[in-house]
Short mmCIF file of C-alpha atoms (C1' of nucleotides) in Angstrom, two decimals:
data_model
loop_
_atom_site.label_atom_id
_atom_site.label_comp_id
_atom_site.label_asym_id
_atom_site.label_seq_id
_atom_site.Cartn_x
_atom_site.Cartn_y
_atom_site.Cartn_z
CA MET A 1 -58.36 76.84 17.06
CA ALA A 2 -56.74 74.01 19.03
CA LYS A 3 -57.87 70.43 18.67
CA ILE A 4 -60.31 69.22 21.29
CA ARG A 5 -58.54 67.22 23.96
CA ILE A 6 -60.69 64.53 25.49
CA LYS A 7 -58.44 63.63 28.39
CA LYS A 8 -54.93 64.87 29.07
CA ASN A 9 -52.99 65.36 25.85
CA THR A 10 -55.28 63.14 23.81
CA THR A 11 -57.10 64.34 20.72
CA LYS A 12 -60.21 62.54 19.59
CA LYS A 13 -58.26 61.46 16.51
CA GLU A 14 -55.79 59.68 18.77
CA VAL A 15 -58.64 57.97 20.59
CA ILE A 16 -60.09 56.80 17.30
CA ILE A 17 -56.77 55.39 16.17
CA GLU A 18 -56.23 53.60 19.45
CA LYS A 19 -59.66 51.99 19.34
CA ALA A 20 -59.12 51.16 15.69
CA ALA A 21 -55.83 49.45 16.49
CA LYS A 22 -57.57 47.13 18.91
CA LEU A 23 -60.40 46.47 16.48
CA PHE A 24 -58.16 45.87 13.46
CA ARG A 25 -56.08 43.44 15.48
CA GLU A 26 -59.12 41.50 16.64
CA LYS A 27 -61.03 41.29 13.34
CA GLY A 28 -58.46 42.19 10.70
CA PHE A 29 -58.44 45.45 8.75
CA GLY A 30 -60.68 44.18 5.97
CA ALA A 31 -63.28 42.65 8.27
CA ALA A 32 -63.48 45.64 10.62
CA SER A 33 -66.04 48.15 9.38
CA MET A 34 -66.27 51.85 10.08
CA ARG A 35 -69.57 51.16 11.80
CA ASP A 36 -67.84 48.67 14.10
CA LEU A 37 -65.26 51.32 14.89
CA ALA A 38 -67.90 53.98 15.44
CA GLU A 39 -69.63 51.74 17.96
CA VAL A 40 -66.56 51.23 20.14
CA VAL A 41 -65.77 54.95 19.91
CA GLY A 42 -69.36 55.68 20.95
CA VAL A 43 -70.44 57.72 17.95
CA GLU A 44 -72.13 57.35 14.57
CA ALA A 45 -69.97 56.20 11.66
CA ALA A 46 -70.28 59.46 9.76
CA SER A 47 -68.99 61.43 12.73
CA LEU A 48 -65.62 59.72 12.52
CA TYR A 49 -64.94 61.69 9.34
CA ASN A 50 -64.69 64.94 11.29
CA HIS A 51 -61.43 63.60 12.70
CA ILE A 52 -60.00 61.32 10.06
CA GLN A 53 -59.96 61.40 6.29
CA SER A 54 -60.47 57.74 5.52
CA LYS A 55 -60.24 54.23 6.89
CA SER A 56 -56.87 53.68 5.30
CA GLU A 57 -55.49 56.87 6.85
CA ILE A 58 -55.84 55.09 10.20
CA LEU A 59 -53.87 52.13 8.92
CA GLN A 60 -51.19 54.44 7.56
CA ALA A 61 -50.90 56.24 10.89
CA ILE A 62 -50.44 52.96 12.73
CA CYS A 63 -47.99 51.36 10.32
CA PHE A 64 -45.71 54.38 9.98
CA LYS A 65 -45.77 55.22 13.68
CA VAL A 66 -44.38 51.75 14.41
CA ALA A 67 -41.91 51.83 11.53
CA ASN A 68 -40.55 55.19 12.67
CA GLU A 69 -40.05 54.02 16.23
CA PHE A 70 -38.03 51.02 15.10
CA ILE A 71 -35.95 53.04 12.67
CA SER A 72 -35.02 55.76 15.12
CA HIS A 73 -34.13 53.19 17.76
CA LEU A 74 -31.91 51.42 15.26
CA GLU A 75 -30.16 54.67 14.42
CA ALA A 76 -29.30 55.18 18.08
CA VAL A 77 -27.91 51.65 18.33
CA GLU A 78 -25.84 52.05 15.19
CA ARG A 79 -24.20 55.16 16.64
CA SER A 80 -23.21 53.37 19.88
CA ASN A 81 -19.87 51.69 20.58
CA ASP A 82 -21.25 48.37 21.76
CA SER A 83 -20.05 45.06 20.34
CA THR A 84 -22.10 43.67 17.47
CA LEU A 85 -23.48 40.99 19.75
CA LYS A 86 -24.52 43.58 22.33
CA LYS A 87 -26.10 45.67 19.58
CA MET A 88 -28.20 42.73 18.46
CA GLU A 89 -29.22 42.01 22.03
CA ILE A 90 -30.34 45.60 22.53
CA ILE A 91 -32.33 45.50 19.30
CA ILE A 92 -33.92 42.16 20.17
CA ARG A 93 -34.89 43.44 23.61
CA PHE A 94 -36.40 46.55 22.09
CA HIS A 95 -38.46 44.49 19.66
CA ILE A 96 -39.70 42.30 22.49
CA LYS A 97 -40.53 45.36 24.60
CA MET A 98 -42.49 46.88 21.73
CA MET A 99 -44.34 43.60 21.28
CA LEU A 100 -45.23 43.60 24.98
CA GLU A 101 -46.12 47.27 25.39
CA GLN A 102 -47.53 48.25 22.01
CA TYR A 103 -48.87 44.91 20.99
CA GLU A 104 -51.85 46.13 18.95
CA TYR A 105 -49.85 48.64 16.94
CA VAL A 106 -46.95 46.31 16.23
CA TYR A 107 -49.26 43.46 15.30
CA ILE A 108 -51.08 45.59 12.74
CA SER A 109 -47.85 46.92 11.31
CA ASP A 110 -46.68 43.31 11.00
CA HIS A 111 -49.83 41.76 9.56
CA GLU A 112 -52.08 44.34 7.97
CA TRP A 113 -49.62 46.45 5.94
CA ARG A 114 -50.73 44.69 2.78
CA HIS A 115 -53.93 46.74 2.88
CA LEU A 116 -52.04 50.02 2.63
CA PRO A 117 -52.89 51.86 -0.59
CA GLU A 118 -50.14 53.00 -2.93
CA PRO A 119 -47.84 54.83 -2.69
CA TYR A 120 -47.77 54.12 1.04
CA LEU A 121 -47.45 50.40 0.48
CA SER A 122 -44.25 50.72 -1.56
CA ASN A 123 -42.92 53.27 0.86
CA PHE A 124 -43.57 50.98 3.80
CA LEU A 125 -41.98 47.97 2.13
CA ASN A 126 -38.91 50.00 1.20
CA GLN A 127 -38.45 51.11 4.80
CA ARG A 128 -38.88 47.54 5.94
CA ARG A 129 -36.36 46.17 3.47
CA SER A 130 -33.87 48.86 4.41
CA TYR A 131 -34.34 48.16 8.13
CA ARG A 132 -33.68 44.47 7.67
CA LYS A 133 -30.65 45.18 5.53
CA ARG A 134 -29.16 47.30 8.28
CA LEU A 135 -29.72 44.52 10.79
CA SER A 136 -28.06 42.00 8.53
CA ASP A 137 -25.12 44.41 8.12
CA ILE A 138 -24.61 44.30 11.89
CA ILE A 139 -24.62 40.51 11.83
CA GLU A 140 -22.23 40.48 8.89
CA GLN A 141 -19.83 42.63 10.92
CA GLY A 142 -20.28 40.28 13.87
CA ILE A 143 -19.23 37.32 11.75
CA ALA A 144 -16.27 39.23 10.28
CA LYS A 145 -15.11 40.17 13.79
CA ASN A 146 -15.48 36.55 14.87
CA GLU A 147 -18.07 37.48 17.50
CA MET A 148 -20.80 35.46 15.84
CA LYS A 149 -21.00 32.06 14.24
CA ASN A 150 -21.05 31.86 10.48
CA ILE A 151 -24.75 32.06 9.67
CA GLU A 152 -26.29 33.56 6.58
CA PRO A 153 -27.13 37.08 7.91
CA TYR A 154 -30.36 37.39 5.95
CA VAL A 155 -31.66 34.17 7.48
CA ALA A 156 -30.58 35.20 10.97
CA VAL A 157 -32.52 38.46 10.66
CA LEU A 158 -35.55 36.65 9.32
CA THR A 159 -35.40 34.15 12.17
CA ILE A 160 -35.01 36.81 14.86
CA LEU A 161 -37.75 39.11 13.64
CA SER A 162 -40.23 36.32 12.98
CA ALA A 163 -39.58 34.70 16.33
CA ILE A 164 -40.30 37.96 18.13
CA SER A 165 -43.37 38.60 16.04
CA GLY A 166 -44.70 35.28 17.36
CA ILE A 167 -45.09 36.85 20.80
CA GLU A 168 -48.43 37.86 19.35
CA SER A 169 -49.65 34.34 20.09
CA TRP A 170 -48.47 34.63 23.70
CA GLN A 171 -50.45 37.86 24.01
CA ARG A 172 -53.62 36.06 22.98
CA SER A 173 -52.97 33.14 25.34
CA ARG A 174 -53.73 32.49 28.97
CA LYS A 175 -50.21 33.58 29.88
CA THR A 176 -49.01 30.82 32.13
CA THR A 177 -45.55 32.17 31.25
CA SER A 178 -44.71 35.62 32.61
CA ALA A 179 -43.51 38.45 30.40
CA GLU A 180 -40.15 38.40 32.20
CA THR A 181 -39.61 34.69 31.57
CA LEU A 182 -40.68 35.16 27.98
CA GLU A 183 -38.18 37.94 27.35
CA ALA A 184 -35.34 36.22 29.21
CA SER A 185 -35.83 32.87 27.46
CA MET A 186 -36.27 34.29 24.01
CA VAL A 187 -33.23 36.56 24.29
CA LYS A 188 -31.22 33.60 25.57
CA TYR A 189 -32.32 31.38 22.70
CA LEU A 190 -31.77 33.96 19.97
CA ILE A 191 -28.46 35.30 21.29
CA GLU A 192 -26.95 31.90 22.15
CA GLY A 193 -27.79 30.72 18.67
CA LEU A 194 -25.92 33.69 17.27
CA LYS A 195 -22.85 33.59 19.53
CA LYS A 196 -19.62 32.02 18.32
CA MET V 1 -72.01 9.08 -9.71
CA ALA V 2 -68.30 9.87 -9.51
CA LYS V 3 -67.04 13.43 -9.22
CA ILE V 4 -65.88 14.99 -12.44
CA ARG V 5 -62.11 14.87 -12.71
CA ILE V 6 -60.65 17.77 -14.61
CA LYS V 7 -57.11 16.46 -14.96
CA LYS V 8 -55.66 13.35 -13.42
CA ASN V 9 -57.12 12.70 -9.99
CA THR V 10 -58.29 16.26 -9.52
CA THR V 11 -61.89 17.16 -8.84
CA LYS V 12 -63.15 20.62 -9.67
CA LYS V 13 -63.59 21.18 -5.96
CA GLU V 14 -59.88 20.61 -5.49
CA VAL V 15 -59.10 23.05 -8.27
CA ILE V 16 -61.31 25.66 -6.62
CA ILE V 17 -59.62 25.18 -3.27
CA GLU V 18 -56.17 25.43 -4.82
CA LYS V 19 -57.00 28.66 -6.63
CA ALA V 20 -58.66 29.95 -3.48
CA ALA V 21 -55.54 29.25 -1.45
CA LYS V 22 -53.48 31.42 -3.77
CA LEU V 23 -56.10 34.16 -3.76
CA PHE V 24 -56.64 34.16 0.00
CA ARG V 25 -52.90 34.37 0.54
CA GLU V 26 -52.54 37.31 -1.83
CA LYS V 27 -55.53 39.37 -0.72
CA GLY V 28 -56.50 37.91 2.64
CA PHE V 29 -59.64 35.85 3.24
CA GLY V 30 -61.84 38.85 4.02
CA ALA V 31 -60.74 40.90 1.04
CA ALA V 32 -61.00 38.07 -1.49
CA SER V 33 -64.50 37.83 -2.92
CA MET V 34 -66.26 34.88 -4.45
CA ARG V 35 -66.36 36.84 -7.70
CA ASP V 36 -62.57 37.21 -7.58
CA LEU V 37 -62.31 33.48 -7.05
CA ALA V 38 -64.76 32.73 -9.84
CA GLU V 39 -62.67 34.79 -12.23
CA VAL V 40 -59.44 32.88 -11.61
CA VAL V 41 -61.32 29.59 -11.80
CA GLY V 42 -62.82 30.76 -15.10
CA VAL V 43 -66.47 30.55 -14.19
CA GLU V 44 -69.34 32.68 -12.86
CA ALA V 45 -69.53 33.15 -9.08
CA ALA V 46 -72.80 31.28 -8.72
CA SER V 47 -71.33 28.23 -10.45
CA LEU V 48 -68.85 27.72 -7.65
CA TYR V 49 -71.74 26.63 -5.46
CA ASN V 50 -72.19 23.47 -7.51
CA HIS V 51 -68.91 22.29 -5.94
CA ILE V 52 -68.63 23.95 -2.57
CA GLN V 53 -71.12 24.83 0.12
CA SER V 54 -69.78 28.20 1.21
CA LYS V 55 -66.76 30.47 1.23
CA SER V 56 -65.83 29.42 4.72
CA GLU V 57 -65.95 25.76 3.78
CA ILE V 58 -62.91 26.46 1.62
CA LEU V 59 -61.09 28.00 4.54
CA GLN V 60 -61.97 25.03 6.71
CA ALA V 61 -60.67 22.59 4.11
CA ILE V 62 -57.36 24.43 3.91
CA CYS V 63 -56.82 24.93 7.63
CA PHE V 64 -57.65 21.37 8.65
CA LYS V 65 -55.72 19.79 5.79
CA VAL V 66 -52.58 21.54 7.02
CA ALA V 67 -53.29 20.82 10.68
CA ASN V 68 -53.78 17.12 9.95
CA GLU V 69 -50.53 16.86 8.04
CA PHE V 70 -48.56 18.35 10.91
CA ILE V 71 -50.30 16.22 13.51
CA SER V 72 -49.78 12.94 11.71
CA HIS V 73 -46.13 13.78 11.06
CA LEU V 74 -45.68 14.54 14.75
CA GLU V 75 -47.21 11.20 15.68
CA ALA V 76 -44.67 9.40 13.53
CA VAL V 77 -41.81 11.33 15.14
CA GLU V 78 -43.08 10.63 18.64
CA ARG V 79 -43.09 6.90 17.91
CA SER V 80 -39.45 6.94 16.72
CA ASN V 81 -36.39 6.17 18.83
CA ASP V 82 -34.38 9.27 17.92
CA SER V 83 -32.87 11.53 20.55
CA THR V 84 -34.98 14.51 21.57
CA LEU V 85 -32.63 16.82 19.70
CA LYS V 86 -32.93 14.73 16.56
CA LYS V 87 -36.70 14.67 16.94
CA MET V 88 -36.80 18.44 17.07
CA GLU V 89 -34.54 18.69 14.03
CA ILE V 90 -36.80 16.37 12.06
CA ILE V 91 -39.84 18.39 13.07
CA ILE V 92 -38.17 21.69 12.22
CA ARG V 93 -37.11 20.39 8.82
CA PHE V 94 -40.63 19.17 8.15
CA HIS V 95 -42.08 22.56 9.01
CA ILE V 96 -39.57 24.26 6.72
CA LYS V 97 -40.32 21.80 3.92
CA MET V 98 -44.04 22.45 4.27
CA MET V 99 -43.39 26.18 4.18
CA LEU V 100 -41.39 25.74 0.98
CA GLU V 101 -43.64 23.26 -0.81
CA GLN V 102 -47.12 24.12 0.42
CA TYR V 103 -46.57 27.78 1.07
CA GLU V 104 -50.08 29.02 0.24
CA TYR V 105 -51.82 26.41 2.36
CA VAL V 106 -49.55 26.80 5.37
CA TYR V 107 -49.68 30.56 5.18
CA ILE V 108 -53.48 30.58 5.28
CA SER V 109 -53.58 28.07 8.10
CA ASP V 110 -51.14 30.33 9.98
CA HIS V 111 -52.77 33.69 9.28
CA GLU V 112 -56.40 33.34 8.29
CA TRP V 113 -57.71 30.83 10.81
CA ARG V 114 -59.35 33.63 12.79
CA HIS V 115 -62.03 33.82 10.08
CA LEU V 116 -63.13 30.25 10.71
CA PRO V 117 -66.72 30.11 11.97
CA GLU V 118 -67.54 28.27 15.17
CA PRO V 119 -67.30 25.47 16.08
CA TYR V 120 -64.40 25.03 13.66
CA LEU V 121 -62.49 27.91 15.19
CA SER V 122 -62.44 26.37 18.67
CA ASN V 123 -61.65 22.98 17.21
CA PHE V 124 -58.72 24.39 15.25
CA LEU V 125 -57.32 26.28 18.23
CA ASN V 126 -57.58 23.19 20.41
CA GLN V 127 -55.62 21.13 17.90
CA ARG V 128 -53.04 23.89 17.69
CA ARG V 129 -52.65 24.16 21.45
CA SER V 130 -52.34 20.38 21.77
CA TYR V 131 -49.72 20.27 18.99
CA ARG V 132 -47.60 22.90 20.67
CA LYS V 133 -47.92 21.18 24.01
CA ARG V 134 -46.58 17.97 22.51
CA LEU V 135 -43.63 19.83 21.04
CA SER V 136 -42.86 21.44 24.38
CA ASP V 137 -43.05 18.01 26.01
CA ILE V 138 -40.26 16.84 23.72
CA ILE V 139 -38.15 19.83 24.70
CA GLU V 140 -38.90 19.24 28.36
CA GLN V 141 -37.59 15.69 27.97
CA GLY V 142 -34.53 17.05 26.17
CA ILE V 143 -33.74 19.31 29.10
CA ALA V 144 -34.34 16.51 31.63
CA LYS V 145 -31.99 14.23 29.66
CA ASN V 146 -29.40 17.02 29.56
CA GLU V 147 -29.46 17.09 25.77
CA MET V 148 -30.76 20.62 25.64
CA LYS V 149 -29.99 23.82 27.48
CA ASN V 150 -32.38 24.94 30.17
CA ILE V 151 -34.84 27.08 28.23
CA GLU V 152 -38.51 27.55 29.03
CA PRO V 153 -40.02 24.93 26.66
CA TYR V 154 -43.09 27.01 25.82
CA VAL V 155 -40.90 29.88 24.69
CA ALA V 156 -38.65 27.59 22.67
CA VAL V 157 -41.64 26.21 20.80
CA LEU V 158 -42.99 29.68 20.20
CA THR V 159 -39.63 30.83 18.90
CA ILE V 160 -39.16 27.86 16.59
CA LEU V 161 -42.64 27.89 15.06
CA SER V 162 -42.69 31.65 14.59
CA ALA V 163 -39.25 31.73 13.05
CA ILE V 164 -40.27 29.12 10.49
CA SER V 165 -43.53 30.88 9.79
CA GLY V 166 -41.42 33.91 8.79
CA ILE V 167 -40.24 32.03 5.71
CA GLU V 168 -43.41 33.50 4.29
CA SER V 169 -41.53 36.75 3.83
CA TRP V 170 -38.72 34.96 1.97
CA GLN V 171 -41.34 33.45 -0.35
CA ARG V 172 -42.56 36.91 -1.28
CA SER V 173 -39.02 38.27 -1.77
CA ARG V 174 -36.63 38.30 -4.69
CA LYS V 175 -34.91 35.21 -3.28
CA THR V 176 -31.26 36.14 -3.39
CA THR V 177 -30.91 33.35 -0.81
CA SER V 178 -31.57 29.81 -2.07
CA ALA V 179 -34.05 27.47 -0.44
CA GLU V 180 -31.18 25.16 0.52
CA THR V 181 -29.22 27.92 2.24
CA LEU V 182 -32.37 29.07 3.96
CA GLU V 183 -33.13 25.64 5.35
CA ALA V 184 -29.53 24.90 6.35
CA SER V 185 -29.04 28.24 8.10
CA MET V 186 -32.34 28.24 9.91
CA VAL V 187 -31.92 24.67 11.15
CA LYS V 188 -28.42 25.54 12.31
CA TYR V 189 -29.61 28.62 14.16
CA LEU V 190 -32.59 26.96 15.81
CA ILE V 191 -30.84 23.71 16.75
CA GLU V 192 -27.61 25.32 17.97
CA GLY V 193 -29.67 27.60 20.17
CA LEU V 194 -31.34 24.55 21.67
CA LYS V 195 -28.29 22.33 22.12
CA LYS V 196 -26.59 22.09 25.51
"C1'" DA D 1 -78.28 86.71 23.96
"C1'" DT D 2 -75.84 86.04 19.75
"C1'" DC D 3 -72.29 84.85 16.89
"C1'" DG D 4 -69.22 81.38 14.83
"C1'" DC D 5 -67.27 77.10 14.77
"C1'" DT D 6 -67.12 72.21 15.88
"C1'" DA D 7 -68.93 67.89 16.41
"C1'" DT D 8 -72.62 65.10 15.99
"C1'" DC D 9 -76.62 63.40 13.87
"C1'" DT D 10 -79.83 61.31 10.12
"C1'" DA D 11 -80.28 59.91 5.51
"C1'" DA D 12 -78.65 58.51 1.61
"C1'" DC D 13 -75.32 57.27 -2.29
"C1'" DA D 14 -73.38 53.79 -5.29
"C1'" DG D 15 -70.95 49.78 -5.06
"C1'" DT D 16 -69.91 45.15 -3.25
"C1'" DT D 17 -70.78 41.09 -0.46
"C1'" DG D 18 -72.16 35.86 -0.08
"C1'" DT D 19 -75.65 33.30 -1.64
"C1'" DT D 20 -80.14 31.40 -3.86
"C1'" DA D 21 -83.69 30.44 -7.58
"C1'" DG D 22 -84.66 29.22 -11.91
"C1'" DT D 23 -83.11 28.22 -16.51
"C1'" DT D 24 -80.15 26.52 -20.07
"C1'" DT D 25 -76.15 24.07 -21.71
"C1'" DT D 26 -73.08 20.15 -21.69
"C1'" DG D 27 -71.70 15.58 -22.24
"C1'" DA D 28 -71.69 10.86 -21.08
"C1'" DT D 29 -74.77 6.73 -21.21
"C1'" DT D 30 -78.49 4.40 -23.12
"C1'" DA Q 1 -81.00 10.10 -31.33
"C1'" DA Q 2 -82.94 10.34 -26.69
"C1'" DT Q 3 -82.24 10.72 -21.87
"C1'" DC Q 4 -80.86 12.70 -17.68
"C1'" DA Q 5 -78.00 14.47 -14.26
"C1'" DA Q 6 -74.17 17.58 -13.53
"C1'" DA Q 7 -72.61 22.01 -14.11
"C1'" DA Q 8 -72.83 26.18 -16.21
"C1'" DC Q 9 -75.49 30.45 -16.88
"C1'" DT Q 10 -78.44 34.98 -15.77
"C1'" DA Q 11 -80.76 37.57 -12.48
"C1'" DA Q 12 -81.71 38.86 -8.29
"C1'" DC Q 13 -81.91 39.12 -2.99
"C1'" DA Q 14 -80.90 41.51 1.30
"C1'" DA Q 15 -77.29 42.99 3.86
"C1'" DC Q 16 -73.31 45.55 4.26
"C1'" DT Q 17 -69.33 48.63 2.55
"C1'" DG Q 18 -66.80 53.46 2.86
"C1'" DT Q 19 -68.13 57.82 2.37
"C1'" DT Q 20 -70.76 62.38 1.53
"C1'" DA Q 21 -74.47 66.08 2.12
"C1'" DG Q 22 -77.08 68.66 4.86
"C1'" DA Q 23 -79.46 69.62 9.06
"C1'" DT Q 24 -79.03 70.07 14.13
"C1'" DA Q 25 -77.04 70.52 18.58
"C1'" DG Q 26 -73.33 72.12 21.70
"C1'" DC Q 27 -70.44 75.54 23.44
"C1'" DG Q 28 -66.75 79.15 24.19
"C1'" DA Q 29 -66.08 84.09 23.04
"C1'" DT Q 30 -68.13 88.43 22.17
#
DNA sequence: ATCGCTATCTAACAGTTGTTAGTTTTGATT
DNA sequence: AATCAAAACTAACAACTGTTAGATAGCGAT
């Protein structure tokens, strides 16, 4: 028996997760209750359990969805023949795009992962560490090839990822700066600071 | 009657807030209970209320302590005669120092302020907005004086503050990079990216 | 119309939450 | 040694937590 599809290609489980993402971002995972979630879904709390197994399953779905998107994008970039600087620019632009288009999901993956239960927590942190290591390998190559200035790669990765994650605060703001200006200026800042 | 001082110049209230800062950082404000806090303080939960008024009073104390330190440092920098670039470097170094030396406090002020009750929440956000505006004014001057490259000041501030806030993740890590290298590299990255 | 299967509902569970009331202990000052 | 306030304790509160059990309603296929 096929899953009920509410609209086009959308299971009720997907609706729940989407509403949960918004709720978890607004109130934090710990402070958002299943009854809060049920209300925005338009159902009683107990009914949610016909579609999901637990509250933390929702968090897992969100965190690993985001992680997987970043990892598979990185794999594509690694396979390309672009310069190291171009690779970093592509990755930075992708991170910014994700932050603009999938704000709620990325925010939760960035800020609420600590509430993942084991063994998902360790798994998530391992993926994260590995991802950052691969970014810092690209920067290390860039320095070796004299395309980038001699900066500690670990710190460069930390700076880049944290800076982009700060777009969260732009999302919450009155947005006197357009998304285009934001992307252009941030890419300029982060790439110029990297360039030899 | 003077407050009881546990060690030198330390009231029990200060001890509670310090322990709370560590706890809130580890578990998040929402997930940390007063009974958790009581345990690390070495007392029953009800006894905490001889020294504090409520759980959220602790959060207020932490958030506004940090905010005040940043604001009064900024005021000193504004009064100085340094170049705009030097001003920004001083501010960046101060933020990094705070992140290294008062990690727990700064982290909570950065990440848990959303749990502040009104009117403290609005008050906090106003101070924050005003602080960032004053930073972007410095950068605007820097661009006008041709000391800095033409970057959208709002985005530059966002980038700088977020990047520094990411030191949080270094704090939690195994620290293969020293604090000195971290500071030197991050300042280099952020200032070079700003310089004309 | 009736079957079978979902999805929803109500009610309840056992545990936890921040906090208060009332009592007892502690420890410095008299 | 007596006093007295500060600070600790025990016990409890009402509200809320994630989750389960069991009954009921909805609905496509027979």
